[in-house]
PDB file of C-alpha atoms in Angstrom:
ATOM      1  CA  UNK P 739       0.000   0.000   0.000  1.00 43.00           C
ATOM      2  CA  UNK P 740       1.462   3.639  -0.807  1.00 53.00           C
ATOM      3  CA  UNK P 741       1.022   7.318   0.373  1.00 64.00           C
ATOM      4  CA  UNK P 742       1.837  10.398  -0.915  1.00 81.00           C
ATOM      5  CA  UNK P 743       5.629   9.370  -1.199  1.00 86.00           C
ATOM      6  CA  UNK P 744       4.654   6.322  -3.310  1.00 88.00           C
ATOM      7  CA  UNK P 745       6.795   3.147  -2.419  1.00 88.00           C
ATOM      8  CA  UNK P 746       9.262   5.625  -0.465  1.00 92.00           C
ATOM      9  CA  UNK P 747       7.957   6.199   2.533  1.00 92.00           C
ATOM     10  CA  UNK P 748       9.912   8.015   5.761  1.00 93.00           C
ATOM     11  CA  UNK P 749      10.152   3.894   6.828  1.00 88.00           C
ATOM     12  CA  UNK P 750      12.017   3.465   3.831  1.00 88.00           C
ATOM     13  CA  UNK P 751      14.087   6.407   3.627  1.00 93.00           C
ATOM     14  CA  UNK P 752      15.204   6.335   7.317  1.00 93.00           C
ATOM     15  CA  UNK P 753      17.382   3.309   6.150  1.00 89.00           C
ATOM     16  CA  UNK P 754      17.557   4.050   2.349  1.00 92.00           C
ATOM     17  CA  UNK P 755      21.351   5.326   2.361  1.00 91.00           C
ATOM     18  CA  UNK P 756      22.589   2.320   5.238  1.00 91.00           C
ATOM     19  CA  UNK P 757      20.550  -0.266   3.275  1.00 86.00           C
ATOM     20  CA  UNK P 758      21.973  -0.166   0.128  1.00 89.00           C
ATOM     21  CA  UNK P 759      25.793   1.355   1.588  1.00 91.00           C
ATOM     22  CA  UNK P 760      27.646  -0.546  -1.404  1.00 92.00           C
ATOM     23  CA  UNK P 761      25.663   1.625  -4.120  1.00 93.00           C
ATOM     24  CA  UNK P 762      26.734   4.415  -1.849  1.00 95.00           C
ATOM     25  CA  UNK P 763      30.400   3.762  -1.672  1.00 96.00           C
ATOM     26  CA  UNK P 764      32.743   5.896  -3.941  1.00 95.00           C
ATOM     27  CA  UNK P 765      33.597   3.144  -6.084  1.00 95.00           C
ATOM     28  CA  UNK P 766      30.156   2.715  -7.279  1.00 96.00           C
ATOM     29  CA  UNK P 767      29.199   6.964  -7.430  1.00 98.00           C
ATOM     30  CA  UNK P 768      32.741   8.667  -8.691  1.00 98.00           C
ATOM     31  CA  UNK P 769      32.673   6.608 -12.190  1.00 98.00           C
ATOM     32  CA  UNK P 770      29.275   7.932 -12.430  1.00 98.00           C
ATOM     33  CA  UNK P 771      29.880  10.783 -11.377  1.00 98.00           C
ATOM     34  CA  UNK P 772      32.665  11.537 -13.847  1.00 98.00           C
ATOM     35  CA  UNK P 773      30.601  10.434 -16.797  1.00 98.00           C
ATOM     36  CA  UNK P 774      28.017  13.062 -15.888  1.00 98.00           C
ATOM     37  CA  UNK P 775      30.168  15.767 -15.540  1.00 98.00           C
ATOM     38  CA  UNK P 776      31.419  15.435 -18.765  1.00 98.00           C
ATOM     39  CA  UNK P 777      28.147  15.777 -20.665  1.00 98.00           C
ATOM     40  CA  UNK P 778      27.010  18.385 -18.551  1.00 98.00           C
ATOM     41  CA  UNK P 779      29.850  20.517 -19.802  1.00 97.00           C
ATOM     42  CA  UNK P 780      28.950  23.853 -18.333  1.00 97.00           C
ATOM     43  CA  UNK P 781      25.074  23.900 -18.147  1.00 98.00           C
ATOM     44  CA  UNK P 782      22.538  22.473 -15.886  1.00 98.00           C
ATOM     45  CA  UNK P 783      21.957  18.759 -14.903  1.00 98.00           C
ATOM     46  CA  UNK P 784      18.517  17.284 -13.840  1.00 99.00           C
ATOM     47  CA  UNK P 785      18.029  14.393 -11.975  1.00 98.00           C
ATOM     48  CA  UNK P 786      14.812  12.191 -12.325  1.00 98.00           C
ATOM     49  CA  UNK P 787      14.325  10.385  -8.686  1.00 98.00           C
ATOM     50  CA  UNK P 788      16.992  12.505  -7.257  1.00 98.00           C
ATOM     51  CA  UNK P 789      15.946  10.447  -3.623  1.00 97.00           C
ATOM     52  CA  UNK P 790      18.403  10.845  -0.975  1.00 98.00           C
ATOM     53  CA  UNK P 791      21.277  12.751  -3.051  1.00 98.00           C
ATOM     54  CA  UNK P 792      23.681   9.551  -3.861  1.00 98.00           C
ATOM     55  CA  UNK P 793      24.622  11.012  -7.555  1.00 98.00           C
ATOM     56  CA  UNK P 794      23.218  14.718  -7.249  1.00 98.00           C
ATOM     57  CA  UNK P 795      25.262  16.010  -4.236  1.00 98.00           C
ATOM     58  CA  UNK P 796      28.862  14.603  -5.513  1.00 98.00           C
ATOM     59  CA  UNK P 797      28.191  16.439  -9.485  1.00 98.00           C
ATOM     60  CA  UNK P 798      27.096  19.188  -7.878  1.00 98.00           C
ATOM     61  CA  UNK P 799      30.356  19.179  -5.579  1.00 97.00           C
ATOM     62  CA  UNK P 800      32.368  19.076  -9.136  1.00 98.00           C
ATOM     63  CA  UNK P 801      31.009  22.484  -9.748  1.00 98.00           C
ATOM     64  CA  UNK P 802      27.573  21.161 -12.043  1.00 98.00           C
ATOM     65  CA  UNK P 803      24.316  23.158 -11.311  1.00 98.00           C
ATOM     66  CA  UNK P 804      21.467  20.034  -9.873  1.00 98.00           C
ATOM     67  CA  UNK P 805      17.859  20.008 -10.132  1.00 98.00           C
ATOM     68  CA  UNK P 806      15.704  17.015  -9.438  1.00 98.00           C
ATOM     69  CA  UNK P 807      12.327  15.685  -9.199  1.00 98.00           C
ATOM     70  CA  UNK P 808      10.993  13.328  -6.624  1.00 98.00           C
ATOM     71  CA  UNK P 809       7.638  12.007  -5.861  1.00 97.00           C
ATOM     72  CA  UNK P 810       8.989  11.592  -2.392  1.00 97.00           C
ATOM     73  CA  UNK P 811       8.838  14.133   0.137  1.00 97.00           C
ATOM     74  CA  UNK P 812      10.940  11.590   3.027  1.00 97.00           C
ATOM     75  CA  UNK P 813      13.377  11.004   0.523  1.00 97.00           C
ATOM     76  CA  UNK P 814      13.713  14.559  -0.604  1.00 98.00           C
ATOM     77  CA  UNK P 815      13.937  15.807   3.251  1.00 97.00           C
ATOM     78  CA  UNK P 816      16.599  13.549   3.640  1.00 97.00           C
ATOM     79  CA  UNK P 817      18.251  15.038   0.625  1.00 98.00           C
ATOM     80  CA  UNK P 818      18.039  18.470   2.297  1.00 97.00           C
ATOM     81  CA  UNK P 819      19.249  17.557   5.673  1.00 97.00           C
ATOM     82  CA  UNK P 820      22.761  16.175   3.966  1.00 97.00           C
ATOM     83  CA  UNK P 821      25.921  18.686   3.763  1.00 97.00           C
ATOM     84  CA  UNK P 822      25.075  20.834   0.665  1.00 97.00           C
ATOM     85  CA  UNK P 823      21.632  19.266  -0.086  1.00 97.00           C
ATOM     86  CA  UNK P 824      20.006  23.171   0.607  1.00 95.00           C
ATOM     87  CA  UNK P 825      21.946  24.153  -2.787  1.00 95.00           C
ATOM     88  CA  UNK P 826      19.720  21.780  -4.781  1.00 98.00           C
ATOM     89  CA  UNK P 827      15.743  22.906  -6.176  1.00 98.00           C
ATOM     90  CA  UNK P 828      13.888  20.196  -6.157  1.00 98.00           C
ATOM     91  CA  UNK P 829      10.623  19.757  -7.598  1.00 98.00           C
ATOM     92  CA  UNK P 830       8.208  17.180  -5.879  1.00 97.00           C
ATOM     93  CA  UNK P 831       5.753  15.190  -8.419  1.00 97.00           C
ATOM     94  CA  UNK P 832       6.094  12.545 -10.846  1.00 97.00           C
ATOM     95  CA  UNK P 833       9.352  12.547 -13.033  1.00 98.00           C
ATOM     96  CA  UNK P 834       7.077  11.294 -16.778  1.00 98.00           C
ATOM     97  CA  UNK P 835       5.046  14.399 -16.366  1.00 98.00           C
ATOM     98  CA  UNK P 836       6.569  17.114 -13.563  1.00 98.00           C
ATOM     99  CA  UNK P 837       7.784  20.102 -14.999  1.00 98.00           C
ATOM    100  CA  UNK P 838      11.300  21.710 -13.405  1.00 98.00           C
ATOM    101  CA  UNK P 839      12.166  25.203 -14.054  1.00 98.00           C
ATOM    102  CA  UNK P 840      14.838  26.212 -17.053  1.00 97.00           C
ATOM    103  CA  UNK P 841      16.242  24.107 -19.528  1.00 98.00           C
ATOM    104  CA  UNK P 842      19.521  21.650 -19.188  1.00 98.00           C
ATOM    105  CA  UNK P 843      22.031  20.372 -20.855  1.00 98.00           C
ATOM    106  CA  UNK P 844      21.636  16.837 -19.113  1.00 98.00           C
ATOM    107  CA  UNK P 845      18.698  14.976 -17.896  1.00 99.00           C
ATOM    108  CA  UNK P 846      19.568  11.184 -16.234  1.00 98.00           C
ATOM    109  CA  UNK P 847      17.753   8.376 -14.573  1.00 98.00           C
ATOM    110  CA  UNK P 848      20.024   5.897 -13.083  1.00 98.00           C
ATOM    111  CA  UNK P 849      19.839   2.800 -10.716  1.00 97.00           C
ATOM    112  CA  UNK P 850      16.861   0.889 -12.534  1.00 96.00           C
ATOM    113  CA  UNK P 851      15.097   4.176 -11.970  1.00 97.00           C
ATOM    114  CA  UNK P 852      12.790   4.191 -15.122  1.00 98.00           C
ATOM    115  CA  UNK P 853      11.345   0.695 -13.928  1.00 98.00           C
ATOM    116  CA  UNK P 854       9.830   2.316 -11.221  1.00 97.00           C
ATOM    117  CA  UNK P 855       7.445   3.713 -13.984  1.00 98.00           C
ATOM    118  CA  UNK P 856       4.683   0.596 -13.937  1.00 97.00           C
ATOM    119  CA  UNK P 857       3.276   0.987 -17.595  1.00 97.00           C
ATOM    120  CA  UNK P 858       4.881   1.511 -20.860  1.00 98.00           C
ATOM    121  CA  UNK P 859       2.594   4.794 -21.345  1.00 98.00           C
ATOM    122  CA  UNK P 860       4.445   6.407 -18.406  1.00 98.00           C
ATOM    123  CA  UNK P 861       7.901   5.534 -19.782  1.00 98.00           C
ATOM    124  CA  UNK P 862       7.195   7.275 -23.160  1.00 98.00           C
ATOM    125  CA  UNK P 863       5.969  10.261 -21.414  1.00 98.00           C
ATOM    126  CA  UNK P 864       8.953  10.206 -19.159  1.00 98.00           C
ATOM    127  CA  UNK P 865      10.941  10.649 -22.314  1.00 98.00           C
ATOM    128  CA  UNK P 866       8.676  12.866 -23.602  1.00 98.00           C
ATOM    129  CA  UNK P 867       9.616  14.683 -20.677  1.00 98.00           C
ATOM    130  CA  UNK P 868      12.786  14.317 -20.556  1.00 98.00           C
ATOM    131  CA  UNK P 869      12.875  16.221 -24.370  1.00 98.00           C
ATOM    132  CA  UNK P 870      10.947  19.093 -22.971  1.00 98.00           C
ATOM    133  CA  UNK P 871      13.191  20.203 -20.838  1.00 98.00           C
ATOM    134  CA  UNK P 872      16.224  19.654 -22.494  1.00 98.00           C
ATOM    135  CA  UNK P 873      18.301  22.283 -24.534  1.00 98.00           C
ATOM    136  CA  UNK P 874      19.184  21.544 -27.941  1.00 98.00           C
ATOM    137  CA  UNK P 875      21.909  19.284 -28.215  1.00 98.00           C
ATOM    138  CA  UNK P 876      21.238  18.274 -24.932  1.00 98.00           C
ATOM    139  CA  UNK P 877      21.571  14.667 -23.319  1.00 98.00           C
ATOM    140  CA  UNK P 878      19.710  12.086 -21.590  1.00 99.00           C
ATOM    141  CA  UNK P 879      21.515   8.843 -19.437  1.00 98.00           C
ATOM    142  CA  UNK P 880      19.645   6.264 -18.415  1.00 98.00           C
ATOM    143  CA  UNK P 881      21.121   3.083 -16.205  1.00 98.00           C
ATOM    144  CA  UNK P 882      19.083   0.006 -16.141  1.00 98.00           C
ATOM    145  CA  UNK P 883      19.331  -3.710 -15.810  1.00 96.00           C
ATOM    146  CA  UNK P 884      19.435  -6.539 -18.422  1.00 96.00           C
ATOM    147  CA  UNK P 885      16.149  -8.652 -17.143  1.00 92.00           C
ATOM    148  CA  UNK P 886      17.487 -12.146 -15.209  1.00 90.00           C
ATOM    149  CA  UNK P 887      15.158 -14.048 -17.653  1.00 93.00           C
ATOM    150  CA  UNK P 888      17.762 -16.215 -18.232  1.00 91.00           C
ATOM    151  CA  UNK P 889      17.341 -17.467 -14.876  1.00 90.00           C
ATOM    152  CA  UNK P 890      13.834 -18.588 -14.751  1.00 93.00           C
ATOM    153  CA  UNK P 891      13.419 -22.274 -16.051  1.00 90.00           C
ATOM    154  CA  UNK P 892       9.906 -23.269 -16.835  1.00 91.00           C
ATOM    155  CA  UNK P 893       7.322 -22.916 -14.611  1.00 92.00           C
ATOM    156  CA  UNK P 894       9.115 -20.273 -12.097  1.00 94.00           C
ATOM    157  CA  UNK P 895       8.610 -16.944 -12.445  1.00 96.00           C
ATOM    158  CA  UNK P 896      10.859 -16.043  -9.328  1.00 96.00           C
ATOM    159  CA  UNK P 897      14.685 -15.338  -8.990  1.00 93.00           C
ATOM    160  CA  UNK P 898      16.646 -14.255  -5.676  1.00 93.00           C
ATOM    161  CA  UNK P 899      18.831 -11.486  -5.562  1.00 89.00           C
ATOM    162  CA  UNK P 900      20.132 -11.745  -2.026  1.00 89.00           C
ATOM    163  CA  UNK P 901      19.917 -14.422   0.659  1.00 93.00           C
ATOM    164  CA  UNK P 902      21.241 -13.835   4.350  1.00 90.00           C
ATOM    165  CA  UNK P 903      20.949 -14.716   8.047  1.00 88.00           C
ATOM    166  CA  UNK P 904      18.849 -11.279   8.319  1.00 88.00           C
ATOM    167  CA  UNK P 905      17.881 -10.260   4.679  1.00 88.00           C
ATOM    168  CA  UNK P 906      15.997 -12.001   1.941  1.00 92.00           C
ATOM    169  CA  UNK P 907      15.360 -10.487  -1.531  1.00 93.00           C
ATOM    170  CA  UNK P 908      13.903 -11.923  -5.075  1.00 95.00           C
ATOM    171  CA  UNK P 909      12.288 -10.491  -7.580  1.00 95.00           C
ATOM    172  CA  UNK P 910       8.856 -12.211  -9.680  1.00 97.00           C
ATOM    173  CA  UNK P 911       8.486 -11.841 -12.979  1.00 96.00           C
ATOM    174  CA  UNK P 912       5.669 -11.647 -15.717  1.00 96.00           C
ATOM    175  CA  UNK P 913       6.879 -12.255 -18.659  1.00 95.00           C
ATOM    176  CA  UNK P 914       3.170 -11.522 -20.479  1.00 95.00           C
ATOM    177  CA  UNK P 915       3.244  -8.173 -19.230  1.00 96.00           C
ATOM    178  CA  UNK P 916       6.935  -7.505 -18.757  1.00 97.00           C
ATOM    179  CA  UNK P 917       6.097  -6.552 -14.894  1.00 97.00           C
ATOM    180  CA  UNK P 918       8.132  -7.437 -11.945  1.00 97.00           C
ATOM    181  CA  UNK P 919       8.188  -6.691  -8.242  1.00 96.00           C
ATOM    182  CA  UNK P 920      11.062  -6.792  -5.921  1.00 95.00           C
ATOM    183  CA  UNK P 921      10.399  -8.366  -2.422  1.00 95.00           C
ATOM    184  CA  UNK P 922      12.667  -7.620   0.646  1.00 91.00           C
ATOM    185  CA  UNK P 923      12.674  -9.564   4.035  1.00 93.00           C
ATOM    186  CA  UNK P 924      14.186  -8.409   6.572  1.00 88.00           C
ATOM    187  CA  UNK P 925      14.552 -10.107  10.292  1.00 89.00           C
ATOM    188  CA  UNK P 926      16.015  -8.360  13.435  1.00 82.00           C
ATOM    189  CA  UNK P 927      18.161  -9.692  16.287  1.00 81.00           C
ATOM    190  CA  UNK P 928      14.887 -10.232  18.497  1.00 85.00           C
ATOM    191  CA  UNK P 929      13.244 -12.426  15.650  1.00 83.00           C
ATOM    192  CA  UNK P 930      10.671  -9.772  14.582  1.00 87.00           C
ATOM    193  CA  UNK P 931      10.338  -9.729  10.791  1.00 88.00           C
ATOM    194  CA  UNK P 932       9.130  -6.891   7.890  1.00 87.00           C
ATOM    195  CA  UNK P 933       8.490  -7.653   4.499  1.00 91.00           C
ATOM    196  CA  UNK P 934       8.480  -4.557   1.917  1.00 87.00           C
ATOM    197  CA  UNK P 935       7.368  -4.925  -1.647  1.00 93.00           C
ATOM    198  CA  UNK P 936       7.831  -2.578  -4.764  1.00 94.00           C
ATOM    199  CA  UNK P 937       6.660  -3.054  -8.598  1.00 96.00           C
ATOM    200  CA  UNK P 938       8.348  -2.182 -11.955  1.00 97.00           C
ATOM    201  CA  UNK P 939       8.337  -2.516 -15.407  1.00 98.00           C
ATOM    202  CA  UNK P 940      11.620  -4.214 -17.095  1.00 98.00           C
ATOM    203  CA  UNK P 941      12.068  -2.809 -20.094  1.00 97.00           C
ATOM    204  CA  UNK P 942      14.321  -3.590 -22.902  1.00 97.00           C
ATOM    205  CA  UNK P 943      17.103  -1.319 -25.025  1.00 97.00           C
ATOM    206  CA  UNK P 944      15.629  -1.646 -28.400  1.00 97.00           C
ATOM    207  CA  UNK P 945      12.049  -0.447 -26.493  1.00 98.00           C
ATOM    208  CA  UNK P 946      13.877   2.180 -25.091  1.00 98.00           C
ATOM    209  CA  UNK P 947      15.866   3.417 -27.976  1.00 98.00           C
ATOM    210  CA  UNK P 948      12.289   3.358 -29.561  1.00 98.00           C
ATOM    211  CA  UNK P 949      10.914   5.705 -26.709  1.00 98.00           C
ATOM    212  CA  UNK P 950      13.695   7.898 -27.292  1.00 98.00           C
ATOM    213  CA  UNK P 951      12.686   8.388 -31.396  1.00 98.00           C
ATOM    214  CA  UNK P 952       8.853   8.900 -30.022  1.00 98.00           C
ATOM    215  CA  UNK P 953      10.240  11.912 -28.113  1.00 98.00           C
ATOM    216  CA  UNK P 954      13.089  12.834 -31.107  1.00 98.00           C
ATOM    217  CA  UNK P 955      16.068  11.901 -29.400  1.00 98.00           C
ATOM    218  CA  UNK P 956      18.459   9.488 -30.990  1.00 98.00           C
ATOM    219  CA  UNK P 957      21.113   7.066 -29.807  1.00 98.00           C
ATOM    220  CA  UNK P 958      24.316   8.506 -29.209  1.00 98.00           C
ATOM    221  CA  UNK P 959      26.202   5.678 -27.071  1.00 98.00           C
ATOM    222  CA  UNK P 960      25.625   2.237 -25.128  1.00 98.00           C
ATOM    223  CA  UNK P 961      27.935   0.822 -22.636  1.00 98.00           C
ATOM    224  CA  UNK P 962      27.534  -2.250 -20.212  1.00 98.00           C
ATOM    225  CA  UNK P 963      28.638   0.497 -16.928  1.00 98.00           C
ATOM    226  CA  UNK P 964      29.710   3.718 -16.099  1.00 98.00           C
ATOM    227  CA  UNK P 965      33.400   2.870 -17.027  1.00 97.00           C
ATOM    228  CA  UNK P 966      32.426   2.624 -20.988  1.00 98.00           C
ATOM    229  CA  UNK P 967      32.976  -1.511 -21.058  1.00 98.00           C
ATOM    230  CA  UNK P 968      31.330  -2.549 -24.212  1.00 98.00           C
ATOM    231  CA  UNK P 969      27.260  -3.972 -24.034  1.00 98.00           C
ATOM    232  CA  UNK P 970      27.258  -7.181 -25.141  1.00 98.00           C
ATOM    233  CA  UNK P 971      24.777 -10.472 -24.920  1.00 95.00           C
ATOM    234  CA  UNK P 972      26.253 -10.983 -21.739  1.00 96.00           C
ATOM    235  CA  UNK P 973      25.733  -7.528 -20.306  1.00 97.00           C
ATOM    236  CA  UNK P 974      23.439  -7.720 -17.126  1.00 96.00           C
ATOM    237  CA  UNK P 975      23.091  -4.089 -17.008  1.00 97.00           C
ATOM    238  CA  UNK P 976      23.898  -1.001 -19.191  1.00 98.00           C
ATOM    239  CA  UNK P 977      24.127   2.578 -19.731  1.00 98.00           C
ATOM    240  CA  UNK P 978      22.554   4.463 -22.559  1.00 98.00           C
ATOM    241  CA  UNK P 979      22.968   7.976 -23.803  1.00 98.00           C
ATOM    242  CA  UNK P 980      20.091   9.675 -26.197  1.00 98.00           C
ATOM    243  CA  UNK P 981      20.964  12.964 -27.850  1.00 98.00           C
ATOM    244  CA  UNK P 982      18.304  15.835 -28.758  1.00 98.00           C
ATOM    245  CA  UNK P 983      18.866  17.261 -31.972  1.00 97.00           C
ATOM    246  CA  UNK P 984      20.813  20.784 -31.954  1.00 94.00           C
ATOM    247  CA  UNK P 985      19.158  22.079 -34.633  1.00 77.00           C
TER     248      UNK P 985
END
């Protein structure tokens, strides 16, 4: 069940930052980071799901002007309560269809983000979106996973993603519909348990690439990470740029 802050409640982003620390870590933000700063050049950057400031606060320490937009207001606070999080707008609604002020040279959506958009209708408008407010020339940078189908023999539409003494996660899959929700257990010293649950939509590149032409951007580059490795078959994840015309 949601609220106003969707499936980001203040329960969730209490913990957000500690939960997922790796994703946190510098290894994991400054190749990101340095990717980003590059297409920015000198204009303005905006951030769709900016949450709890993981990739927004380190580009704006390189000297880039952030904006984001967030559905949730927990996750946003949070974001505002961090060392320099005061120096970033942010606009609270939903990223396919909120509108930030200004133009930018660089619009991006990273850590699965765009599956948190539940129908293929709100991933065109995001797009869509996304072209509005960018200047001409302009980029946008989406990172997403490569769907574990792979792993589901017949008959099982369910694949684990972590399994611990105090934490269980999988994800279920329909492959009809291309929807999936991610399922996290966690279970405390004392033996008391939670259970939190949050849908997508797994999309693929060639769907996305398509998105992109609906909204007149085009295909500039596709890597498997951050660090420009090639995307291949075996590619579990991957990091696509789409260019808006400059002319």
């Amino acid at each position: 069940m949601t609220d106003q802050d969707g499936y980001f409640p203040e329960s969730i982003a209490a913990t957000y930052d500690e939960s997922l620390a790796d994703m946190f870590a510098a290894d994991a933000v400054a190749p990101a980071v340095d990717l980003l700063v590059g297409l920015a050049g000198a204009g303005r950057a905006l951030e769709l799901g900016i949450g709890t400031g993981r990739i927004a606060l380190p580009l704006a320490a390189r000297g880039v002007e952030v904006h984001g937009i967030e559905l949730s207001r927990a996750m946003a606070d949070r974001l505002r309560d961090k060392p320099g999080g005061d120096a970033i707008g942010v606009t609270l609604g939903d990223f396919s269809t909120a509108t930030a002020p200004g133009s930018f040279s660089l619009a991006y959506l990273v850590f699965n983000t765009i599956m948190n958009l539940t129908s293929q209708d709100a991933q065109v408008d995001c797009f869509r979106n996304v072209a509005r407010h960018l200047a001409p020339g302009g980029t946008f940078v989406v990172e997403v996973m490569v769907p574990d189908l792979r792993k589901l023999p017949p008959g099982q539409n369910t694949v684990p993603f972590h399994v611990g003494d105090s934490r269980l996660g999988f994800d279920t899959y329909d492959l009809a519909t291309q929807a999936m929700s991610s399922h996290h257990v966690k279970v405390t010293e004392d033996g008391q348990g939670s259970f939190w649950s949050i849908p997508f939509r797994y999309v693929w590149p060639a769907e996305l690439d398509l998105m992109a032409r609906l909204a007149g951007m085009r295909l500039r580059e596709r890597w498997e990470d951050w660090g420009r490795t090639p995307f291949t078959h075996d590619s579990r994840q991957y990091v696509s740029v789409w260019e808006k015309p400059a002319g």
